[in-house]
């Protein structure tokens, strides 16, 4: 089965990206024919700073590698090294009803937050549909918040197929059911755009500062606490061993554990969980040519995979 997914290099990757996306990629690379890319075209909808975009794009690729994606099994590439998706996005946009895009949460949320909207932001799901459909993808591993975009992709593909004949395979979203939204240090969804992230590769001292600053309620140490209602515990649950999670959970319910203690332990769990990845990341930073090579090979794989579908789509519409 073909699998594709991408993450925008609109900021450094964080724990939400890891549990919401990358951990799923790691599983899938063992079983499927996968492409994982850095969605730098998509990032243009929020980032207008060329040196920063370039740096973050390579950073995301390095993060993929450090976290365990294997370039000998999967294609890792920059979206902009497959400009064919922009051509397909245009073709798809001519069969995409306005109403379909107006209903998309990501767009609606950004507009609601007062982020000025432009055509790129509005048309974002069409480009995402092109990313997916151009490879005849079967499965798209994404977090819950991207499910709607995969559904829109299916709708667009279906409409194209019904107008011009079977051209695209319709993909399924693949969502790990045990992954809830990872909360950030302020209790909202962890997100690059909220400045509330914990990053896998940040220096220990800033990580410590952020973890000690995680917002909690003011329940005293001795009082029982409901672990289900606490952000801090939500993070513990992701990073702790089963035994440690059970112990902390029991002490929450009984009372007698303070948030300060939990935060200190969370820092230790975090560093332990990502210990090997942090070492690998360091090695990659010292060997930028390796990352470039991986991206070049990944782009070649992606272009070979995309070519037949783009040709078929052009022919179907009469180009
Ligand atoms: P951000 O909100 O930080 O900009 P993206 O929208 O680029 O993150 O998300 C990239 C991937 O990571 C998506 O598949 C998304 O579902 C997942 N993801 C992002 N933040 C979280 C989170 N807090 N919890 C779970 N998954 C997340
Ligand atoms: N929209 C996705 C996000 O913000 C990134 C993305 C772009 C993507 N194209 C994709 C994800 C294709 C999966 C498949 O997370």
Short mmCIF file of C-alpha atoms and ligand atoms in Angstrom, two decimals:
data_model
loop_
_atom_site.label_atom_id
_atom_site.label_comp_id
_atom_site.label_asym_id
_atom_site.label_seq_id
_atom_site.Cartn_x
_atom_site.Cartn_y
_atom_site.Cartn_z
CA UNK A 1 0.00 0.00 0.00
CA UNK A 2 1.23 3.51 -0.78
CA UNK A 3 1.45 5.86 2.17
CA UNK A 4 2.18 9.57 2.17
CA UNK A 5 2.30 12.27 4.79
CA UNK A 6 3.93 15.60 5.36
CA UNK A 7 4.53 18.18 8.05
CA UNK A 8 4.86 21.90 7.52
CA UNK A 9 8.22 23.45 8.41
CA UNK A 10 6.48 26.42 9.96
CA UNK A 11 8.35 25.90 13.24
CA UNK A 12 10.48 23.30 14.96
CA UNK A 13 8.81 19.94 15.45
CA UNK A 14 7.37 19.21 18.87
CA UNK A 15 5.90 16.47 21.01
CA UNK A 16 2.47 16.88 19.40
CA UNK A 17 3.97 16.26 15.97
CA UNK A 18 5.81 13.25 17.33
CA UNK A 19 2.84 11.53 18.96
CA UNK A 20 0.30 12.82 16.45
CA UNK A 21 2.26 12.01 13.32
CA UNK A 22 5.85 10.80 13.35
CA UNK A 23 5.29 7.85 15.64
CA UNK A 24 2.76 6.59 13.12
CA UNK A 25 5.25 7.08 10.30
CA UNK A 26 7.75 4.90 12.13
CA UNK A 27 5.30 2.03 12.32
CA UNK A 28 4.19 2.38 8.74
CA UNK A 29 7.65 2.45 7.22
CA UNK A 30 8.03 -1.18 8.27
CA UNK A 31 4.92 -2.32 6.42
CA UNK A 32 4.24 -0.02 3.48
CA UNK A 33 5.67 1.84 0.53
CA UNK A 34 6.04 5.27 2.17
CA UNK A 35 6.84 8.84 1.21
CA UNK A 36 7.29 11.46 3.94
CA UNK A 37 7.84 15.03 2.96
CA UNK A 38 8.46 18.51 4.30
CA UNK A 39 5.46 20.62 3.31
CA UNK A 40 7.33 23.84 2.52
CA UNK A 41 4.83 25.07 -0.09
CA UNK A 42 2.16 24.79 2.57
CA UNK A 43 4.34 26.65 5.05
CA UNK A 44 4.33 29.68 2.77
CA UNK A 45 0.78 30.29 3.94
CA UNK A 46 2.15 31.30 7.34
CA UNK A 47 5.87 32.01 6.95
CA UNK A 48 7.30 34.87 4.93
CA UNK A 49 10.97 34.70 5.83
CA UNK A 50 13.17 32.93 3.28
CA UNK A 51 16.23 32.09 5.42
CA UNK A 52 14.00 30.84 8.21
CA UNK A 53 11.91 28.69 5.86
CA UNK A 54 15.09 27.19 4.38
CA UNK A 55 16.53 26.42 7.79
CA UNK A 56 13.30 24.97 9.17
CA UNK A 57 12.81 22.79 6.08
CA UNK A 58 16.18 21.12 6.58
CA UNK A 59 15.51 20.93 10.32
CA UNK A 60 12.33 18.94 9.77
CA UNK A 61 14.15 16.57 7.44
CA UNK A 62 16.87 16.11 10.09
CA UNK A 63 14.23 15.52 12.72
CA UNK A 64 12.62 12.82 10.57
CA UNK A 65 15.96 11.07 10.27
CA UNK A 66 16.95 11.48 13.91
CA UNK A 67 13.59 10.18 15.09
CA UNK A 68 14.05 7.01 13.08
CA UNK A 69 12.75 7.29 9.53
CA UNK A 70 14.96 5.11 7.36
CA UNK A 71 15.87 6.63 4.01
CA UNK A 72 16.72 3.21 2.63
CA UNK A 73 13.08 2.18 3.10
CA UNK A 74 11.14 5.42 2.54
CA UNK A 75 11.38 8.53 0.40
CA UNK A 76 12.06 11.70 2.39
CA UNK A 77 11.79 14.88 0.33
CA UNK A 78 10.98 18.57 0.21
CA UNK A 79 7.56 19.30 -1.27
CA UNK A 80 9.13 22.02 -3.45
CA UNK A 81 11.33 19.40 -5.11
CA UNK A 82 8.12 17.98 -6.58
CA UNK A 83 6.66 21.08 -8.27
CA UNK A 84 4.35 18.77 -10.24
CA UNK A 85 1.97 18.96 -7.27
CA UNK A 86 1.31 22.62 -8.06
CA UNK A 87 0.21 21.76 -11.56
CA UNK A 88 -2.07 19.03 -10.29
CA UNK A 89 -3.42 21.38 -7.60
CA UNK A 90 -4.48 23.80 -10.32
CA UNK A 91 -6.23 21.08 -12.27
CA UNK A 92 -7.97 19.88 -9.11
CA UNK A 93 -8.98 23.40 -8.13
CA UNK A 94 -11.10 23.61 -11.27
CA UNK A 95 -13.32 20.80 -9.94
CA UNK A 96 -13.33 21.88 -6.28
CA UNK A 97 -16.56 23.51 -5.08
CA UNK A 98 -16.02 26.69 -3.04
CA UNK A 99 -18.35 25.38 -0.34
CA UNK A 100 -16.11 22.39 0.29
CA UNK A 101 -13.21 24.68 1.19
CA UNK A 102 -15.35 27.12 3.14
CA UNK A 103 -16.26 24.29 5.52
CA UNK A 104 -12.65 23.39 6.40
CA UNK A 105 -11.87 23.82 10.12
CA UNK A 106 -8.23 24.79 9.68
CA UNK A 107 -9.21 27.71 7.46
CA UNK A 108 -12.20 28.68 9.59
CA UNK A 109 -10.11 28.58 12.80
CA UNK A 110 -7.38 30.76 11.36
CA UNK A 111 -9.87 33.31 10.15
CA UNK A 112 -11.57 33.21 13.57
CA UNK A 113 -8.20 33.93 15.24
CA UNK A 114 -7.94 37.03 13.10
CA UNK A 115 -5.12 35.69 10.90
CA UNK A 116 -5.68 37.56 7.63
CA UNK A 117 -6.78 35.11 4.97
CA UNK A 118 -5.43 34.87 1.47
CA UNK A 119 -6.05 32.57 -1.41
CA UNK A 120 -3.18 30.24 -0.41
CA UNK A 121 -4.70 29.58 2.98
CA UNK A 122 -8.13 29.02 1.48
CA UNK A 123 -6.84 26.72 -1.26
CA UNK A 124 -4.51 24.85 1.09
CA UNK A 125 -6.60 21.64 1.09
CA UNK A 126 -6.47 21.49 -2.71
CA UNK A 127 -2.68 21.44 -2.65
CA UNK A 128 -2.84 18.81 0.07
CA UNK A 129 -5.20 16.77 -2.13
CA UNK A 130 -2.64 17.02 -4.95
CA UNK A 131 0.15 15.85 -2.61
CA UNK A 132 -1.88 12.76 -1.86
CA UNK A 133 -3.62 11.95 -5.15
CA UNK A 134 -0.51 12.37 -7.30
CA UNK A 135 0.94 9.17 -5.80
CA UNK A 136 -2.21 7.01 -5.95
CA UNK A 137 -1.93 6.91 -2.17
CA UNK A 138 -3.87 4.35 -0.14
CA UNK A 139 -3.30 5.60 3.39
CA UNK A 140 -2.53 9.01 4.89
CA UNK A 141 -1.28 8.91 8.48
CA UNK A 142 -2.27 12.15 10.20
CA UNK A 143 -3.45 13.51 13.50
CA UNK A 144 -7.15 13.93 14.19
CA UNK A 145 -7.02 17.60 13.17
CA UNK A 146 -6.05 16.70 9.61
CA UNK A 147 -8.77 14.10 9.08
CA UNK A 148 -11.11 16.60 7.48
CA UNK A 149 -8.46 17.55 4.93
CA UNK A 150 -8.10 13.91 3.90
CA UNK A 151 -11.87 13.70 3.52
CA UNK A 152 -11.80 16.80 1.33
CA UNK A 153 -9.07 15.13 -0.72
CA UNK A 154 -11.35 12.14 -1.26
CA UNK A 155 -14.22 14.41 -2.26
CA UNK A 156 -12.05 16.22 -4.80
CA UNK A 157 -10.65 12.96 -6.19
CA UNK A 158 -14.10 11.45 -6.41
CA UNK A 159 -15.46 14.46 -8.25
CA UNK A 160 -12.58 14.41 -10.71
CA UNK A 161 -13.08 10.69 -11.31
CA UNK A 162 -16.78 11.13 -11.91
CA UNK A 163 -16.23 13.99 -14.35
CA UNK A 164 -13.23 12.64 -16.27
CA UNK A 165 -13.12 8.90 -15.60
CA UNK A 166 -11.23 6.86 -13.00
CA UNK A 167 -7.90 8.62 -12.55
CA UNK A 168 -7.18 8.76 -8.84
CA UNK A 169 -7.25 6.20 -6.09
CA UNK A 170 -9.20 7.53 -3.11
CA UNK A 171 -7.10 7.46 0.09
CA UNK A 172 -8.13 6.64 3.64
CA UNK A 173 -6.97 8.65 6.64
CA UNK A 174 -5.05 6.55 9.14
CA UNK A 175 -5.47 7.86 12.65
CA UNK A 176 -3.97 6.19 15.67
CA UNK A 177 -6.99 5.84 17.90
CA UNK A 178 -5.05 6.08 21.17
CA UNK A 179 -3.53 9.43 20.29
CA UNK A 180 -5.46 12.28 21.74
CA UNK A 181 -4.46 15.86 21.09
CA UNK A 182 -1.19 16.47 22.95
CA UNK A 183 -1.63 19.50 25.23
CA UNK A 184 0.94 22.29 25.24
CA UNK A 185 2.50 23.94 28.28
CA UNK A 186 -0.46 26.33 28.53
CA UNK A 187 -3.07 23.56 28.30
CA UNK A 188 -4.18 24.40 24.76
CA UNK A 189 -3.35 22.05 21.88
CA UNK A 190 0.42 21.95 21.51
CA UNK A 191 1.12 23.88 18.33
CA UNK A 192 3.97 25.68 16.62
CA UNK A 193 1.73 28.68 16.28
CA UNK A 194 0.87 29.00 20.00
CA UNK A 195 4.41 29.10 21.41
CA UNK A 196 3.48 26.36 23.89
CA UNK A 197 5.59 23.51 22.60
CA UNK A 198 8.08 21.06 24.06
CA UNK A 199 10.61 20.17 21.39
CA UNK A 200 12.38 16.85 21.16
CA UNK A 201 15.72 18.45 20.34
CA UNK A 202 15.84 21.55 22.46
CA UNK A 203 18.62 22.06 24.99
CA UNK A 204 18.01 20.58 28.41
CA UNK A 205 17.96 23.96 30.18
CA UNK A 206 15.18 25.48 28.05
CA UNK A 207 13.24 22.24 28.16
CA UNK A 208 13.49 22.28 31.94
CA UNK A 209 12.27 25.85 32.11
CA UNK A 210 9.29 25.06 29.92
CA UNK A 211 8.35 21.91 31.79
CA UNK A 212 8.59 23.67 35.17
CA UNK A 213 6.30 26.34 33.68
CA UNK A 214 3.54 23.96 32.59
CA UNK A 215 0.25 25.41 33.78
CA UNK A 216 -1.55 23.40 36.44
CA UNK A 217 -4.36 24.19 38.89
CA UNK A 218 -3.68 25.14 42.49
CA UNK A 219 -4.71 21.91 44.23
CA UNK A 220 -2.43 21.49 47.31
CA UNK A 221 0.08 18.63 47.43
CA UNK A 222 -1.87 16.55 49.91
CA UNK A 223 -5.24 16.72 48.12
CA UNK A 224 -6.40 14.08 45.63
CA UNK A 225 -6.23 15.16 42.00
CA UNK A 226 -8.04 13.90 38.93
CA UNK A 227 -5.34 12.72 36.50
CA UNK A 228 -7.80 12.81 33.60
CA UNK A 229 -8.20 16.56 34.00
CA UNK A 230 -4.55 17.48 34.22
CA UNK A 231 -2.33 18.52 31.28
CA UNK A 232 0.77 17.53 33.09
CA UNK A 233 -0.50 14.01 33.57
CA UNK A 234 -1.50 13.85 29.90
CA UNK A 235 2.20 14.36 29.07
CA UNK A 236 3.34 11.88 31.72
CA UNK A 237 1.04 9.29 30.17
CA UNK A 238 2.82 9.64 26.83
CA UNK A 239 6.38 9.44 28.11
CA UNK A 240 6.32 7.26 31.24
CA UNK A 241 6.84 3.52 31.42
CA UNK A 242 3.67 1.61 32.37
CA UNK A 243 4.88 1.13 35.94
CA UNK A 244 5.78 4.77 36.42
CA UNK A 245 2.52 5.95 34.92
CA UNK A 246 0.51 3.63 37.21
CA UNK A 247 2.43 4.81 40.28
CA UNK A 248 1.95 8.50 39.51
CA UNK A 249 -1.70 7.97 38.63
CA UNK A 250 -2.35 6.24 41.95
CA UNK A 251 -0.66 9.03 43.89
CA UNK A 252 -2.72 11.63 42.01
CA UNK A 253 -5.91 9.86 43.09
CA UNK A 254 -4.76 9.38 46.69
CA UNK A 255 -3.26 12.81 47.14
CA UNK A 256 0.30 13.40 48.33
CA UNK A 257 2.01 14.20 45.07
CA UNK A 258 2.86 17.77 44.10
CA UNK A 259 3.00 19.14 40.59
CA UNK A 260 6.63 20.22 41.12
CA UNK A 261 7.69 16.63 41.69
CA UNK A 262 5.75 15.44 38.64
CA UNK A 263 7.38 18.11 36.48
CA UNK A 264 10.89 17.09 37.55
CA UNK A 265 10.11 13.49 36.75
CA UNK A 266 8.59 14.47 33.41
CA UNK A 267 11.86 16.15 32.40
CA UNK A 268 13.76 12.94 33.20
CA UNK A 269 11.26 10.84 31.23
CA UNK A 270 11.46 13.17 28.27
CA UNK A 271 15.25 13.08 28.08
CA UNK A 272 15.28 9.31 28.46
CA UNK A 273 12.57 8.77 25.83
CA UNK A 274 14.44 10.81 23.20
CA UNK A 275 17.98 9.97 24.29
CA UNK A 276 19.03 8.08 21.17
CA UNK A 277 17.21 10.44 18.83
CA UNK A 278 19.00 13.41 20.42
CA UNK A 279 22.37 11.75 19.84
CA UNK A 280 21.50 10.96 16.22
CA UNK A 281 20.36 14.54 15.67
CA UNK A 282 23.74 15.79 16.83
CA UNK A 283 25.52 13.51 14.36
CA UNK A 284 23.34 14.75 11.51
CA UNK A 285 24.05 18.37 12.35
CA UNK A 286 27.71 17.58 11.86
CA UNK A 287 27.06 15.97 8.48
CA UNK A 288 24.78 18.25 6.42
CA UNK A 289 25.85 16.57 3.16
CA UNK A 290 24.14 13.39 4.34
CA UNK A 291 20.81 15.19 4.73
CA UNK A 292 21.17 16.75 1.28
CA UNK A 293 21.82 13.33 -0.21
CA UNK A 294 18.77 11.85 1.46
CA UNK A 295 16.58 14.69 0.18
CA UNK A 296 17.89 14.33 -3.38
CA UNK A 297 17.22 10.60 -3.40
CA UNK A 298 13.79 11.15 -1.89
CA UNK A 299 12.90 13.74 -4.52
CA UNK A 300 13.88 11.34 -7.30
CA UNK A 301 11.63 8.64 -5.78
CA UNK A 302 8.74 11.08 -5.41
CA UNK A 303 9.02 12.37 -8.97
CA UNK A 304 9.08 8.86 -10.38
CA UNK A 305 6.05 7.99 -8.30
CA UNK A 306 4.12 11.11 -9.40
CA UNK A 307 4.83 11.12 -13.12
CA UNK A 308 2.30 8.54 -14.37
CA UNK A 309 -0.61 10.08 -12.45
CA UNK A 310 0.09 13.63 -13.57
CA UNK A 311 0.31 12.40 -17.16
CA UNK A 312 -3.02 10.60 -16.80
CA UNK A 313 -4.69 13.64 -15.21
CA UNK A 314 -3.45 15.98 -17.96
CA UNK A 315 -4.69 13.60 -20.60
CA UNK A 316 -8.04 13.16 -18.86
CA UNK A 317 -8.81 16.89 -18.90
CA UNK A 318 -7.43 17.48 -22.40
CA UNK A 319 -4.06 19.12 -21.82
P1 LIG B 1 1.21 22.64 14.38
O1 LIG B 1 -0.16 22.75 14.98
O2 LIG B 1 2.26 22.66 15.42
O3 LIG B 1 1.45 23.66 13.29
P2 LIG B 1 0.95 20.83 12.24
O4 LIG B 1 -0.41 21.35 11.94
O5 LIG B 1 2.05 21.12 11.31
O6 LIG B 1 1.32 21.24 13.72
O7 LIG B 1 0.81 19.26 12.39
C1 LIG B 1 1.65 18.28 11.81
C2 LIG B 1 1.13 16.92 12.23
O8 LIG B 1 1.24 16.75 13.65
C3 LIG B 1 -0.35 16.72 11.91
O9 LIG B 1 -0.54 15.39 11.46
C4 LIG B 1 -1.03 16.97 13.21
O10 LIG B 1 -2.22 16.29 13.30
C5 LIG B 1 -0.02 16.51 14.24
N1 LIG B 1 -0.13 17.32 15.46
C6 LIG B 1 0.22 18.60 15.59
N2 LIG B 1 0.01 19.06 16.85
C7 LIG B 1 -0.52 18.02 17.52
C8 LIG B 1 -0.96 17.84 18.88
N3 LIG B 1 -0.87 18.82 19.77
N4 LIG B 1 -1.44 16.64 19.23
C9 LIG B 1 -1.51 15.63 18.32
N5 LIG B 1 -1.11 15.73 17.04
C10 LIG B 1 -0.62 16.89 16.63
N1 LIG B 2 -1.72 19.91 6.15
C1 LIG B 2 -0.79 19.06 6.82
C2 LIG B 2 -0.52 19.63 8.21
O1 LIG B 2 -0.59 20.81 8.42
C3 LIG B 2 0.50 18.92 6.08
C4 LIG B 2 0.30 18.26 4.76
C5 LIG B 2 0.41 18.87 3.55
C6 LIG B 2 -0.02 16.89 4.53
N2 LIG B 2 0.17 17.96 2.58
C7 LIG B 2 -0.09 16.75 3.13
C8 LIG B 2 -0.26 15.80 5.37
C9 LIG B 2 -0.41 15.52 2.54
C10 LIG B 2 -0.56 14.57 4.77
C11 LIG B 2 -0.64 14.44 3.37
O2 LIG B 2 -0.23 18.88 9.08
#
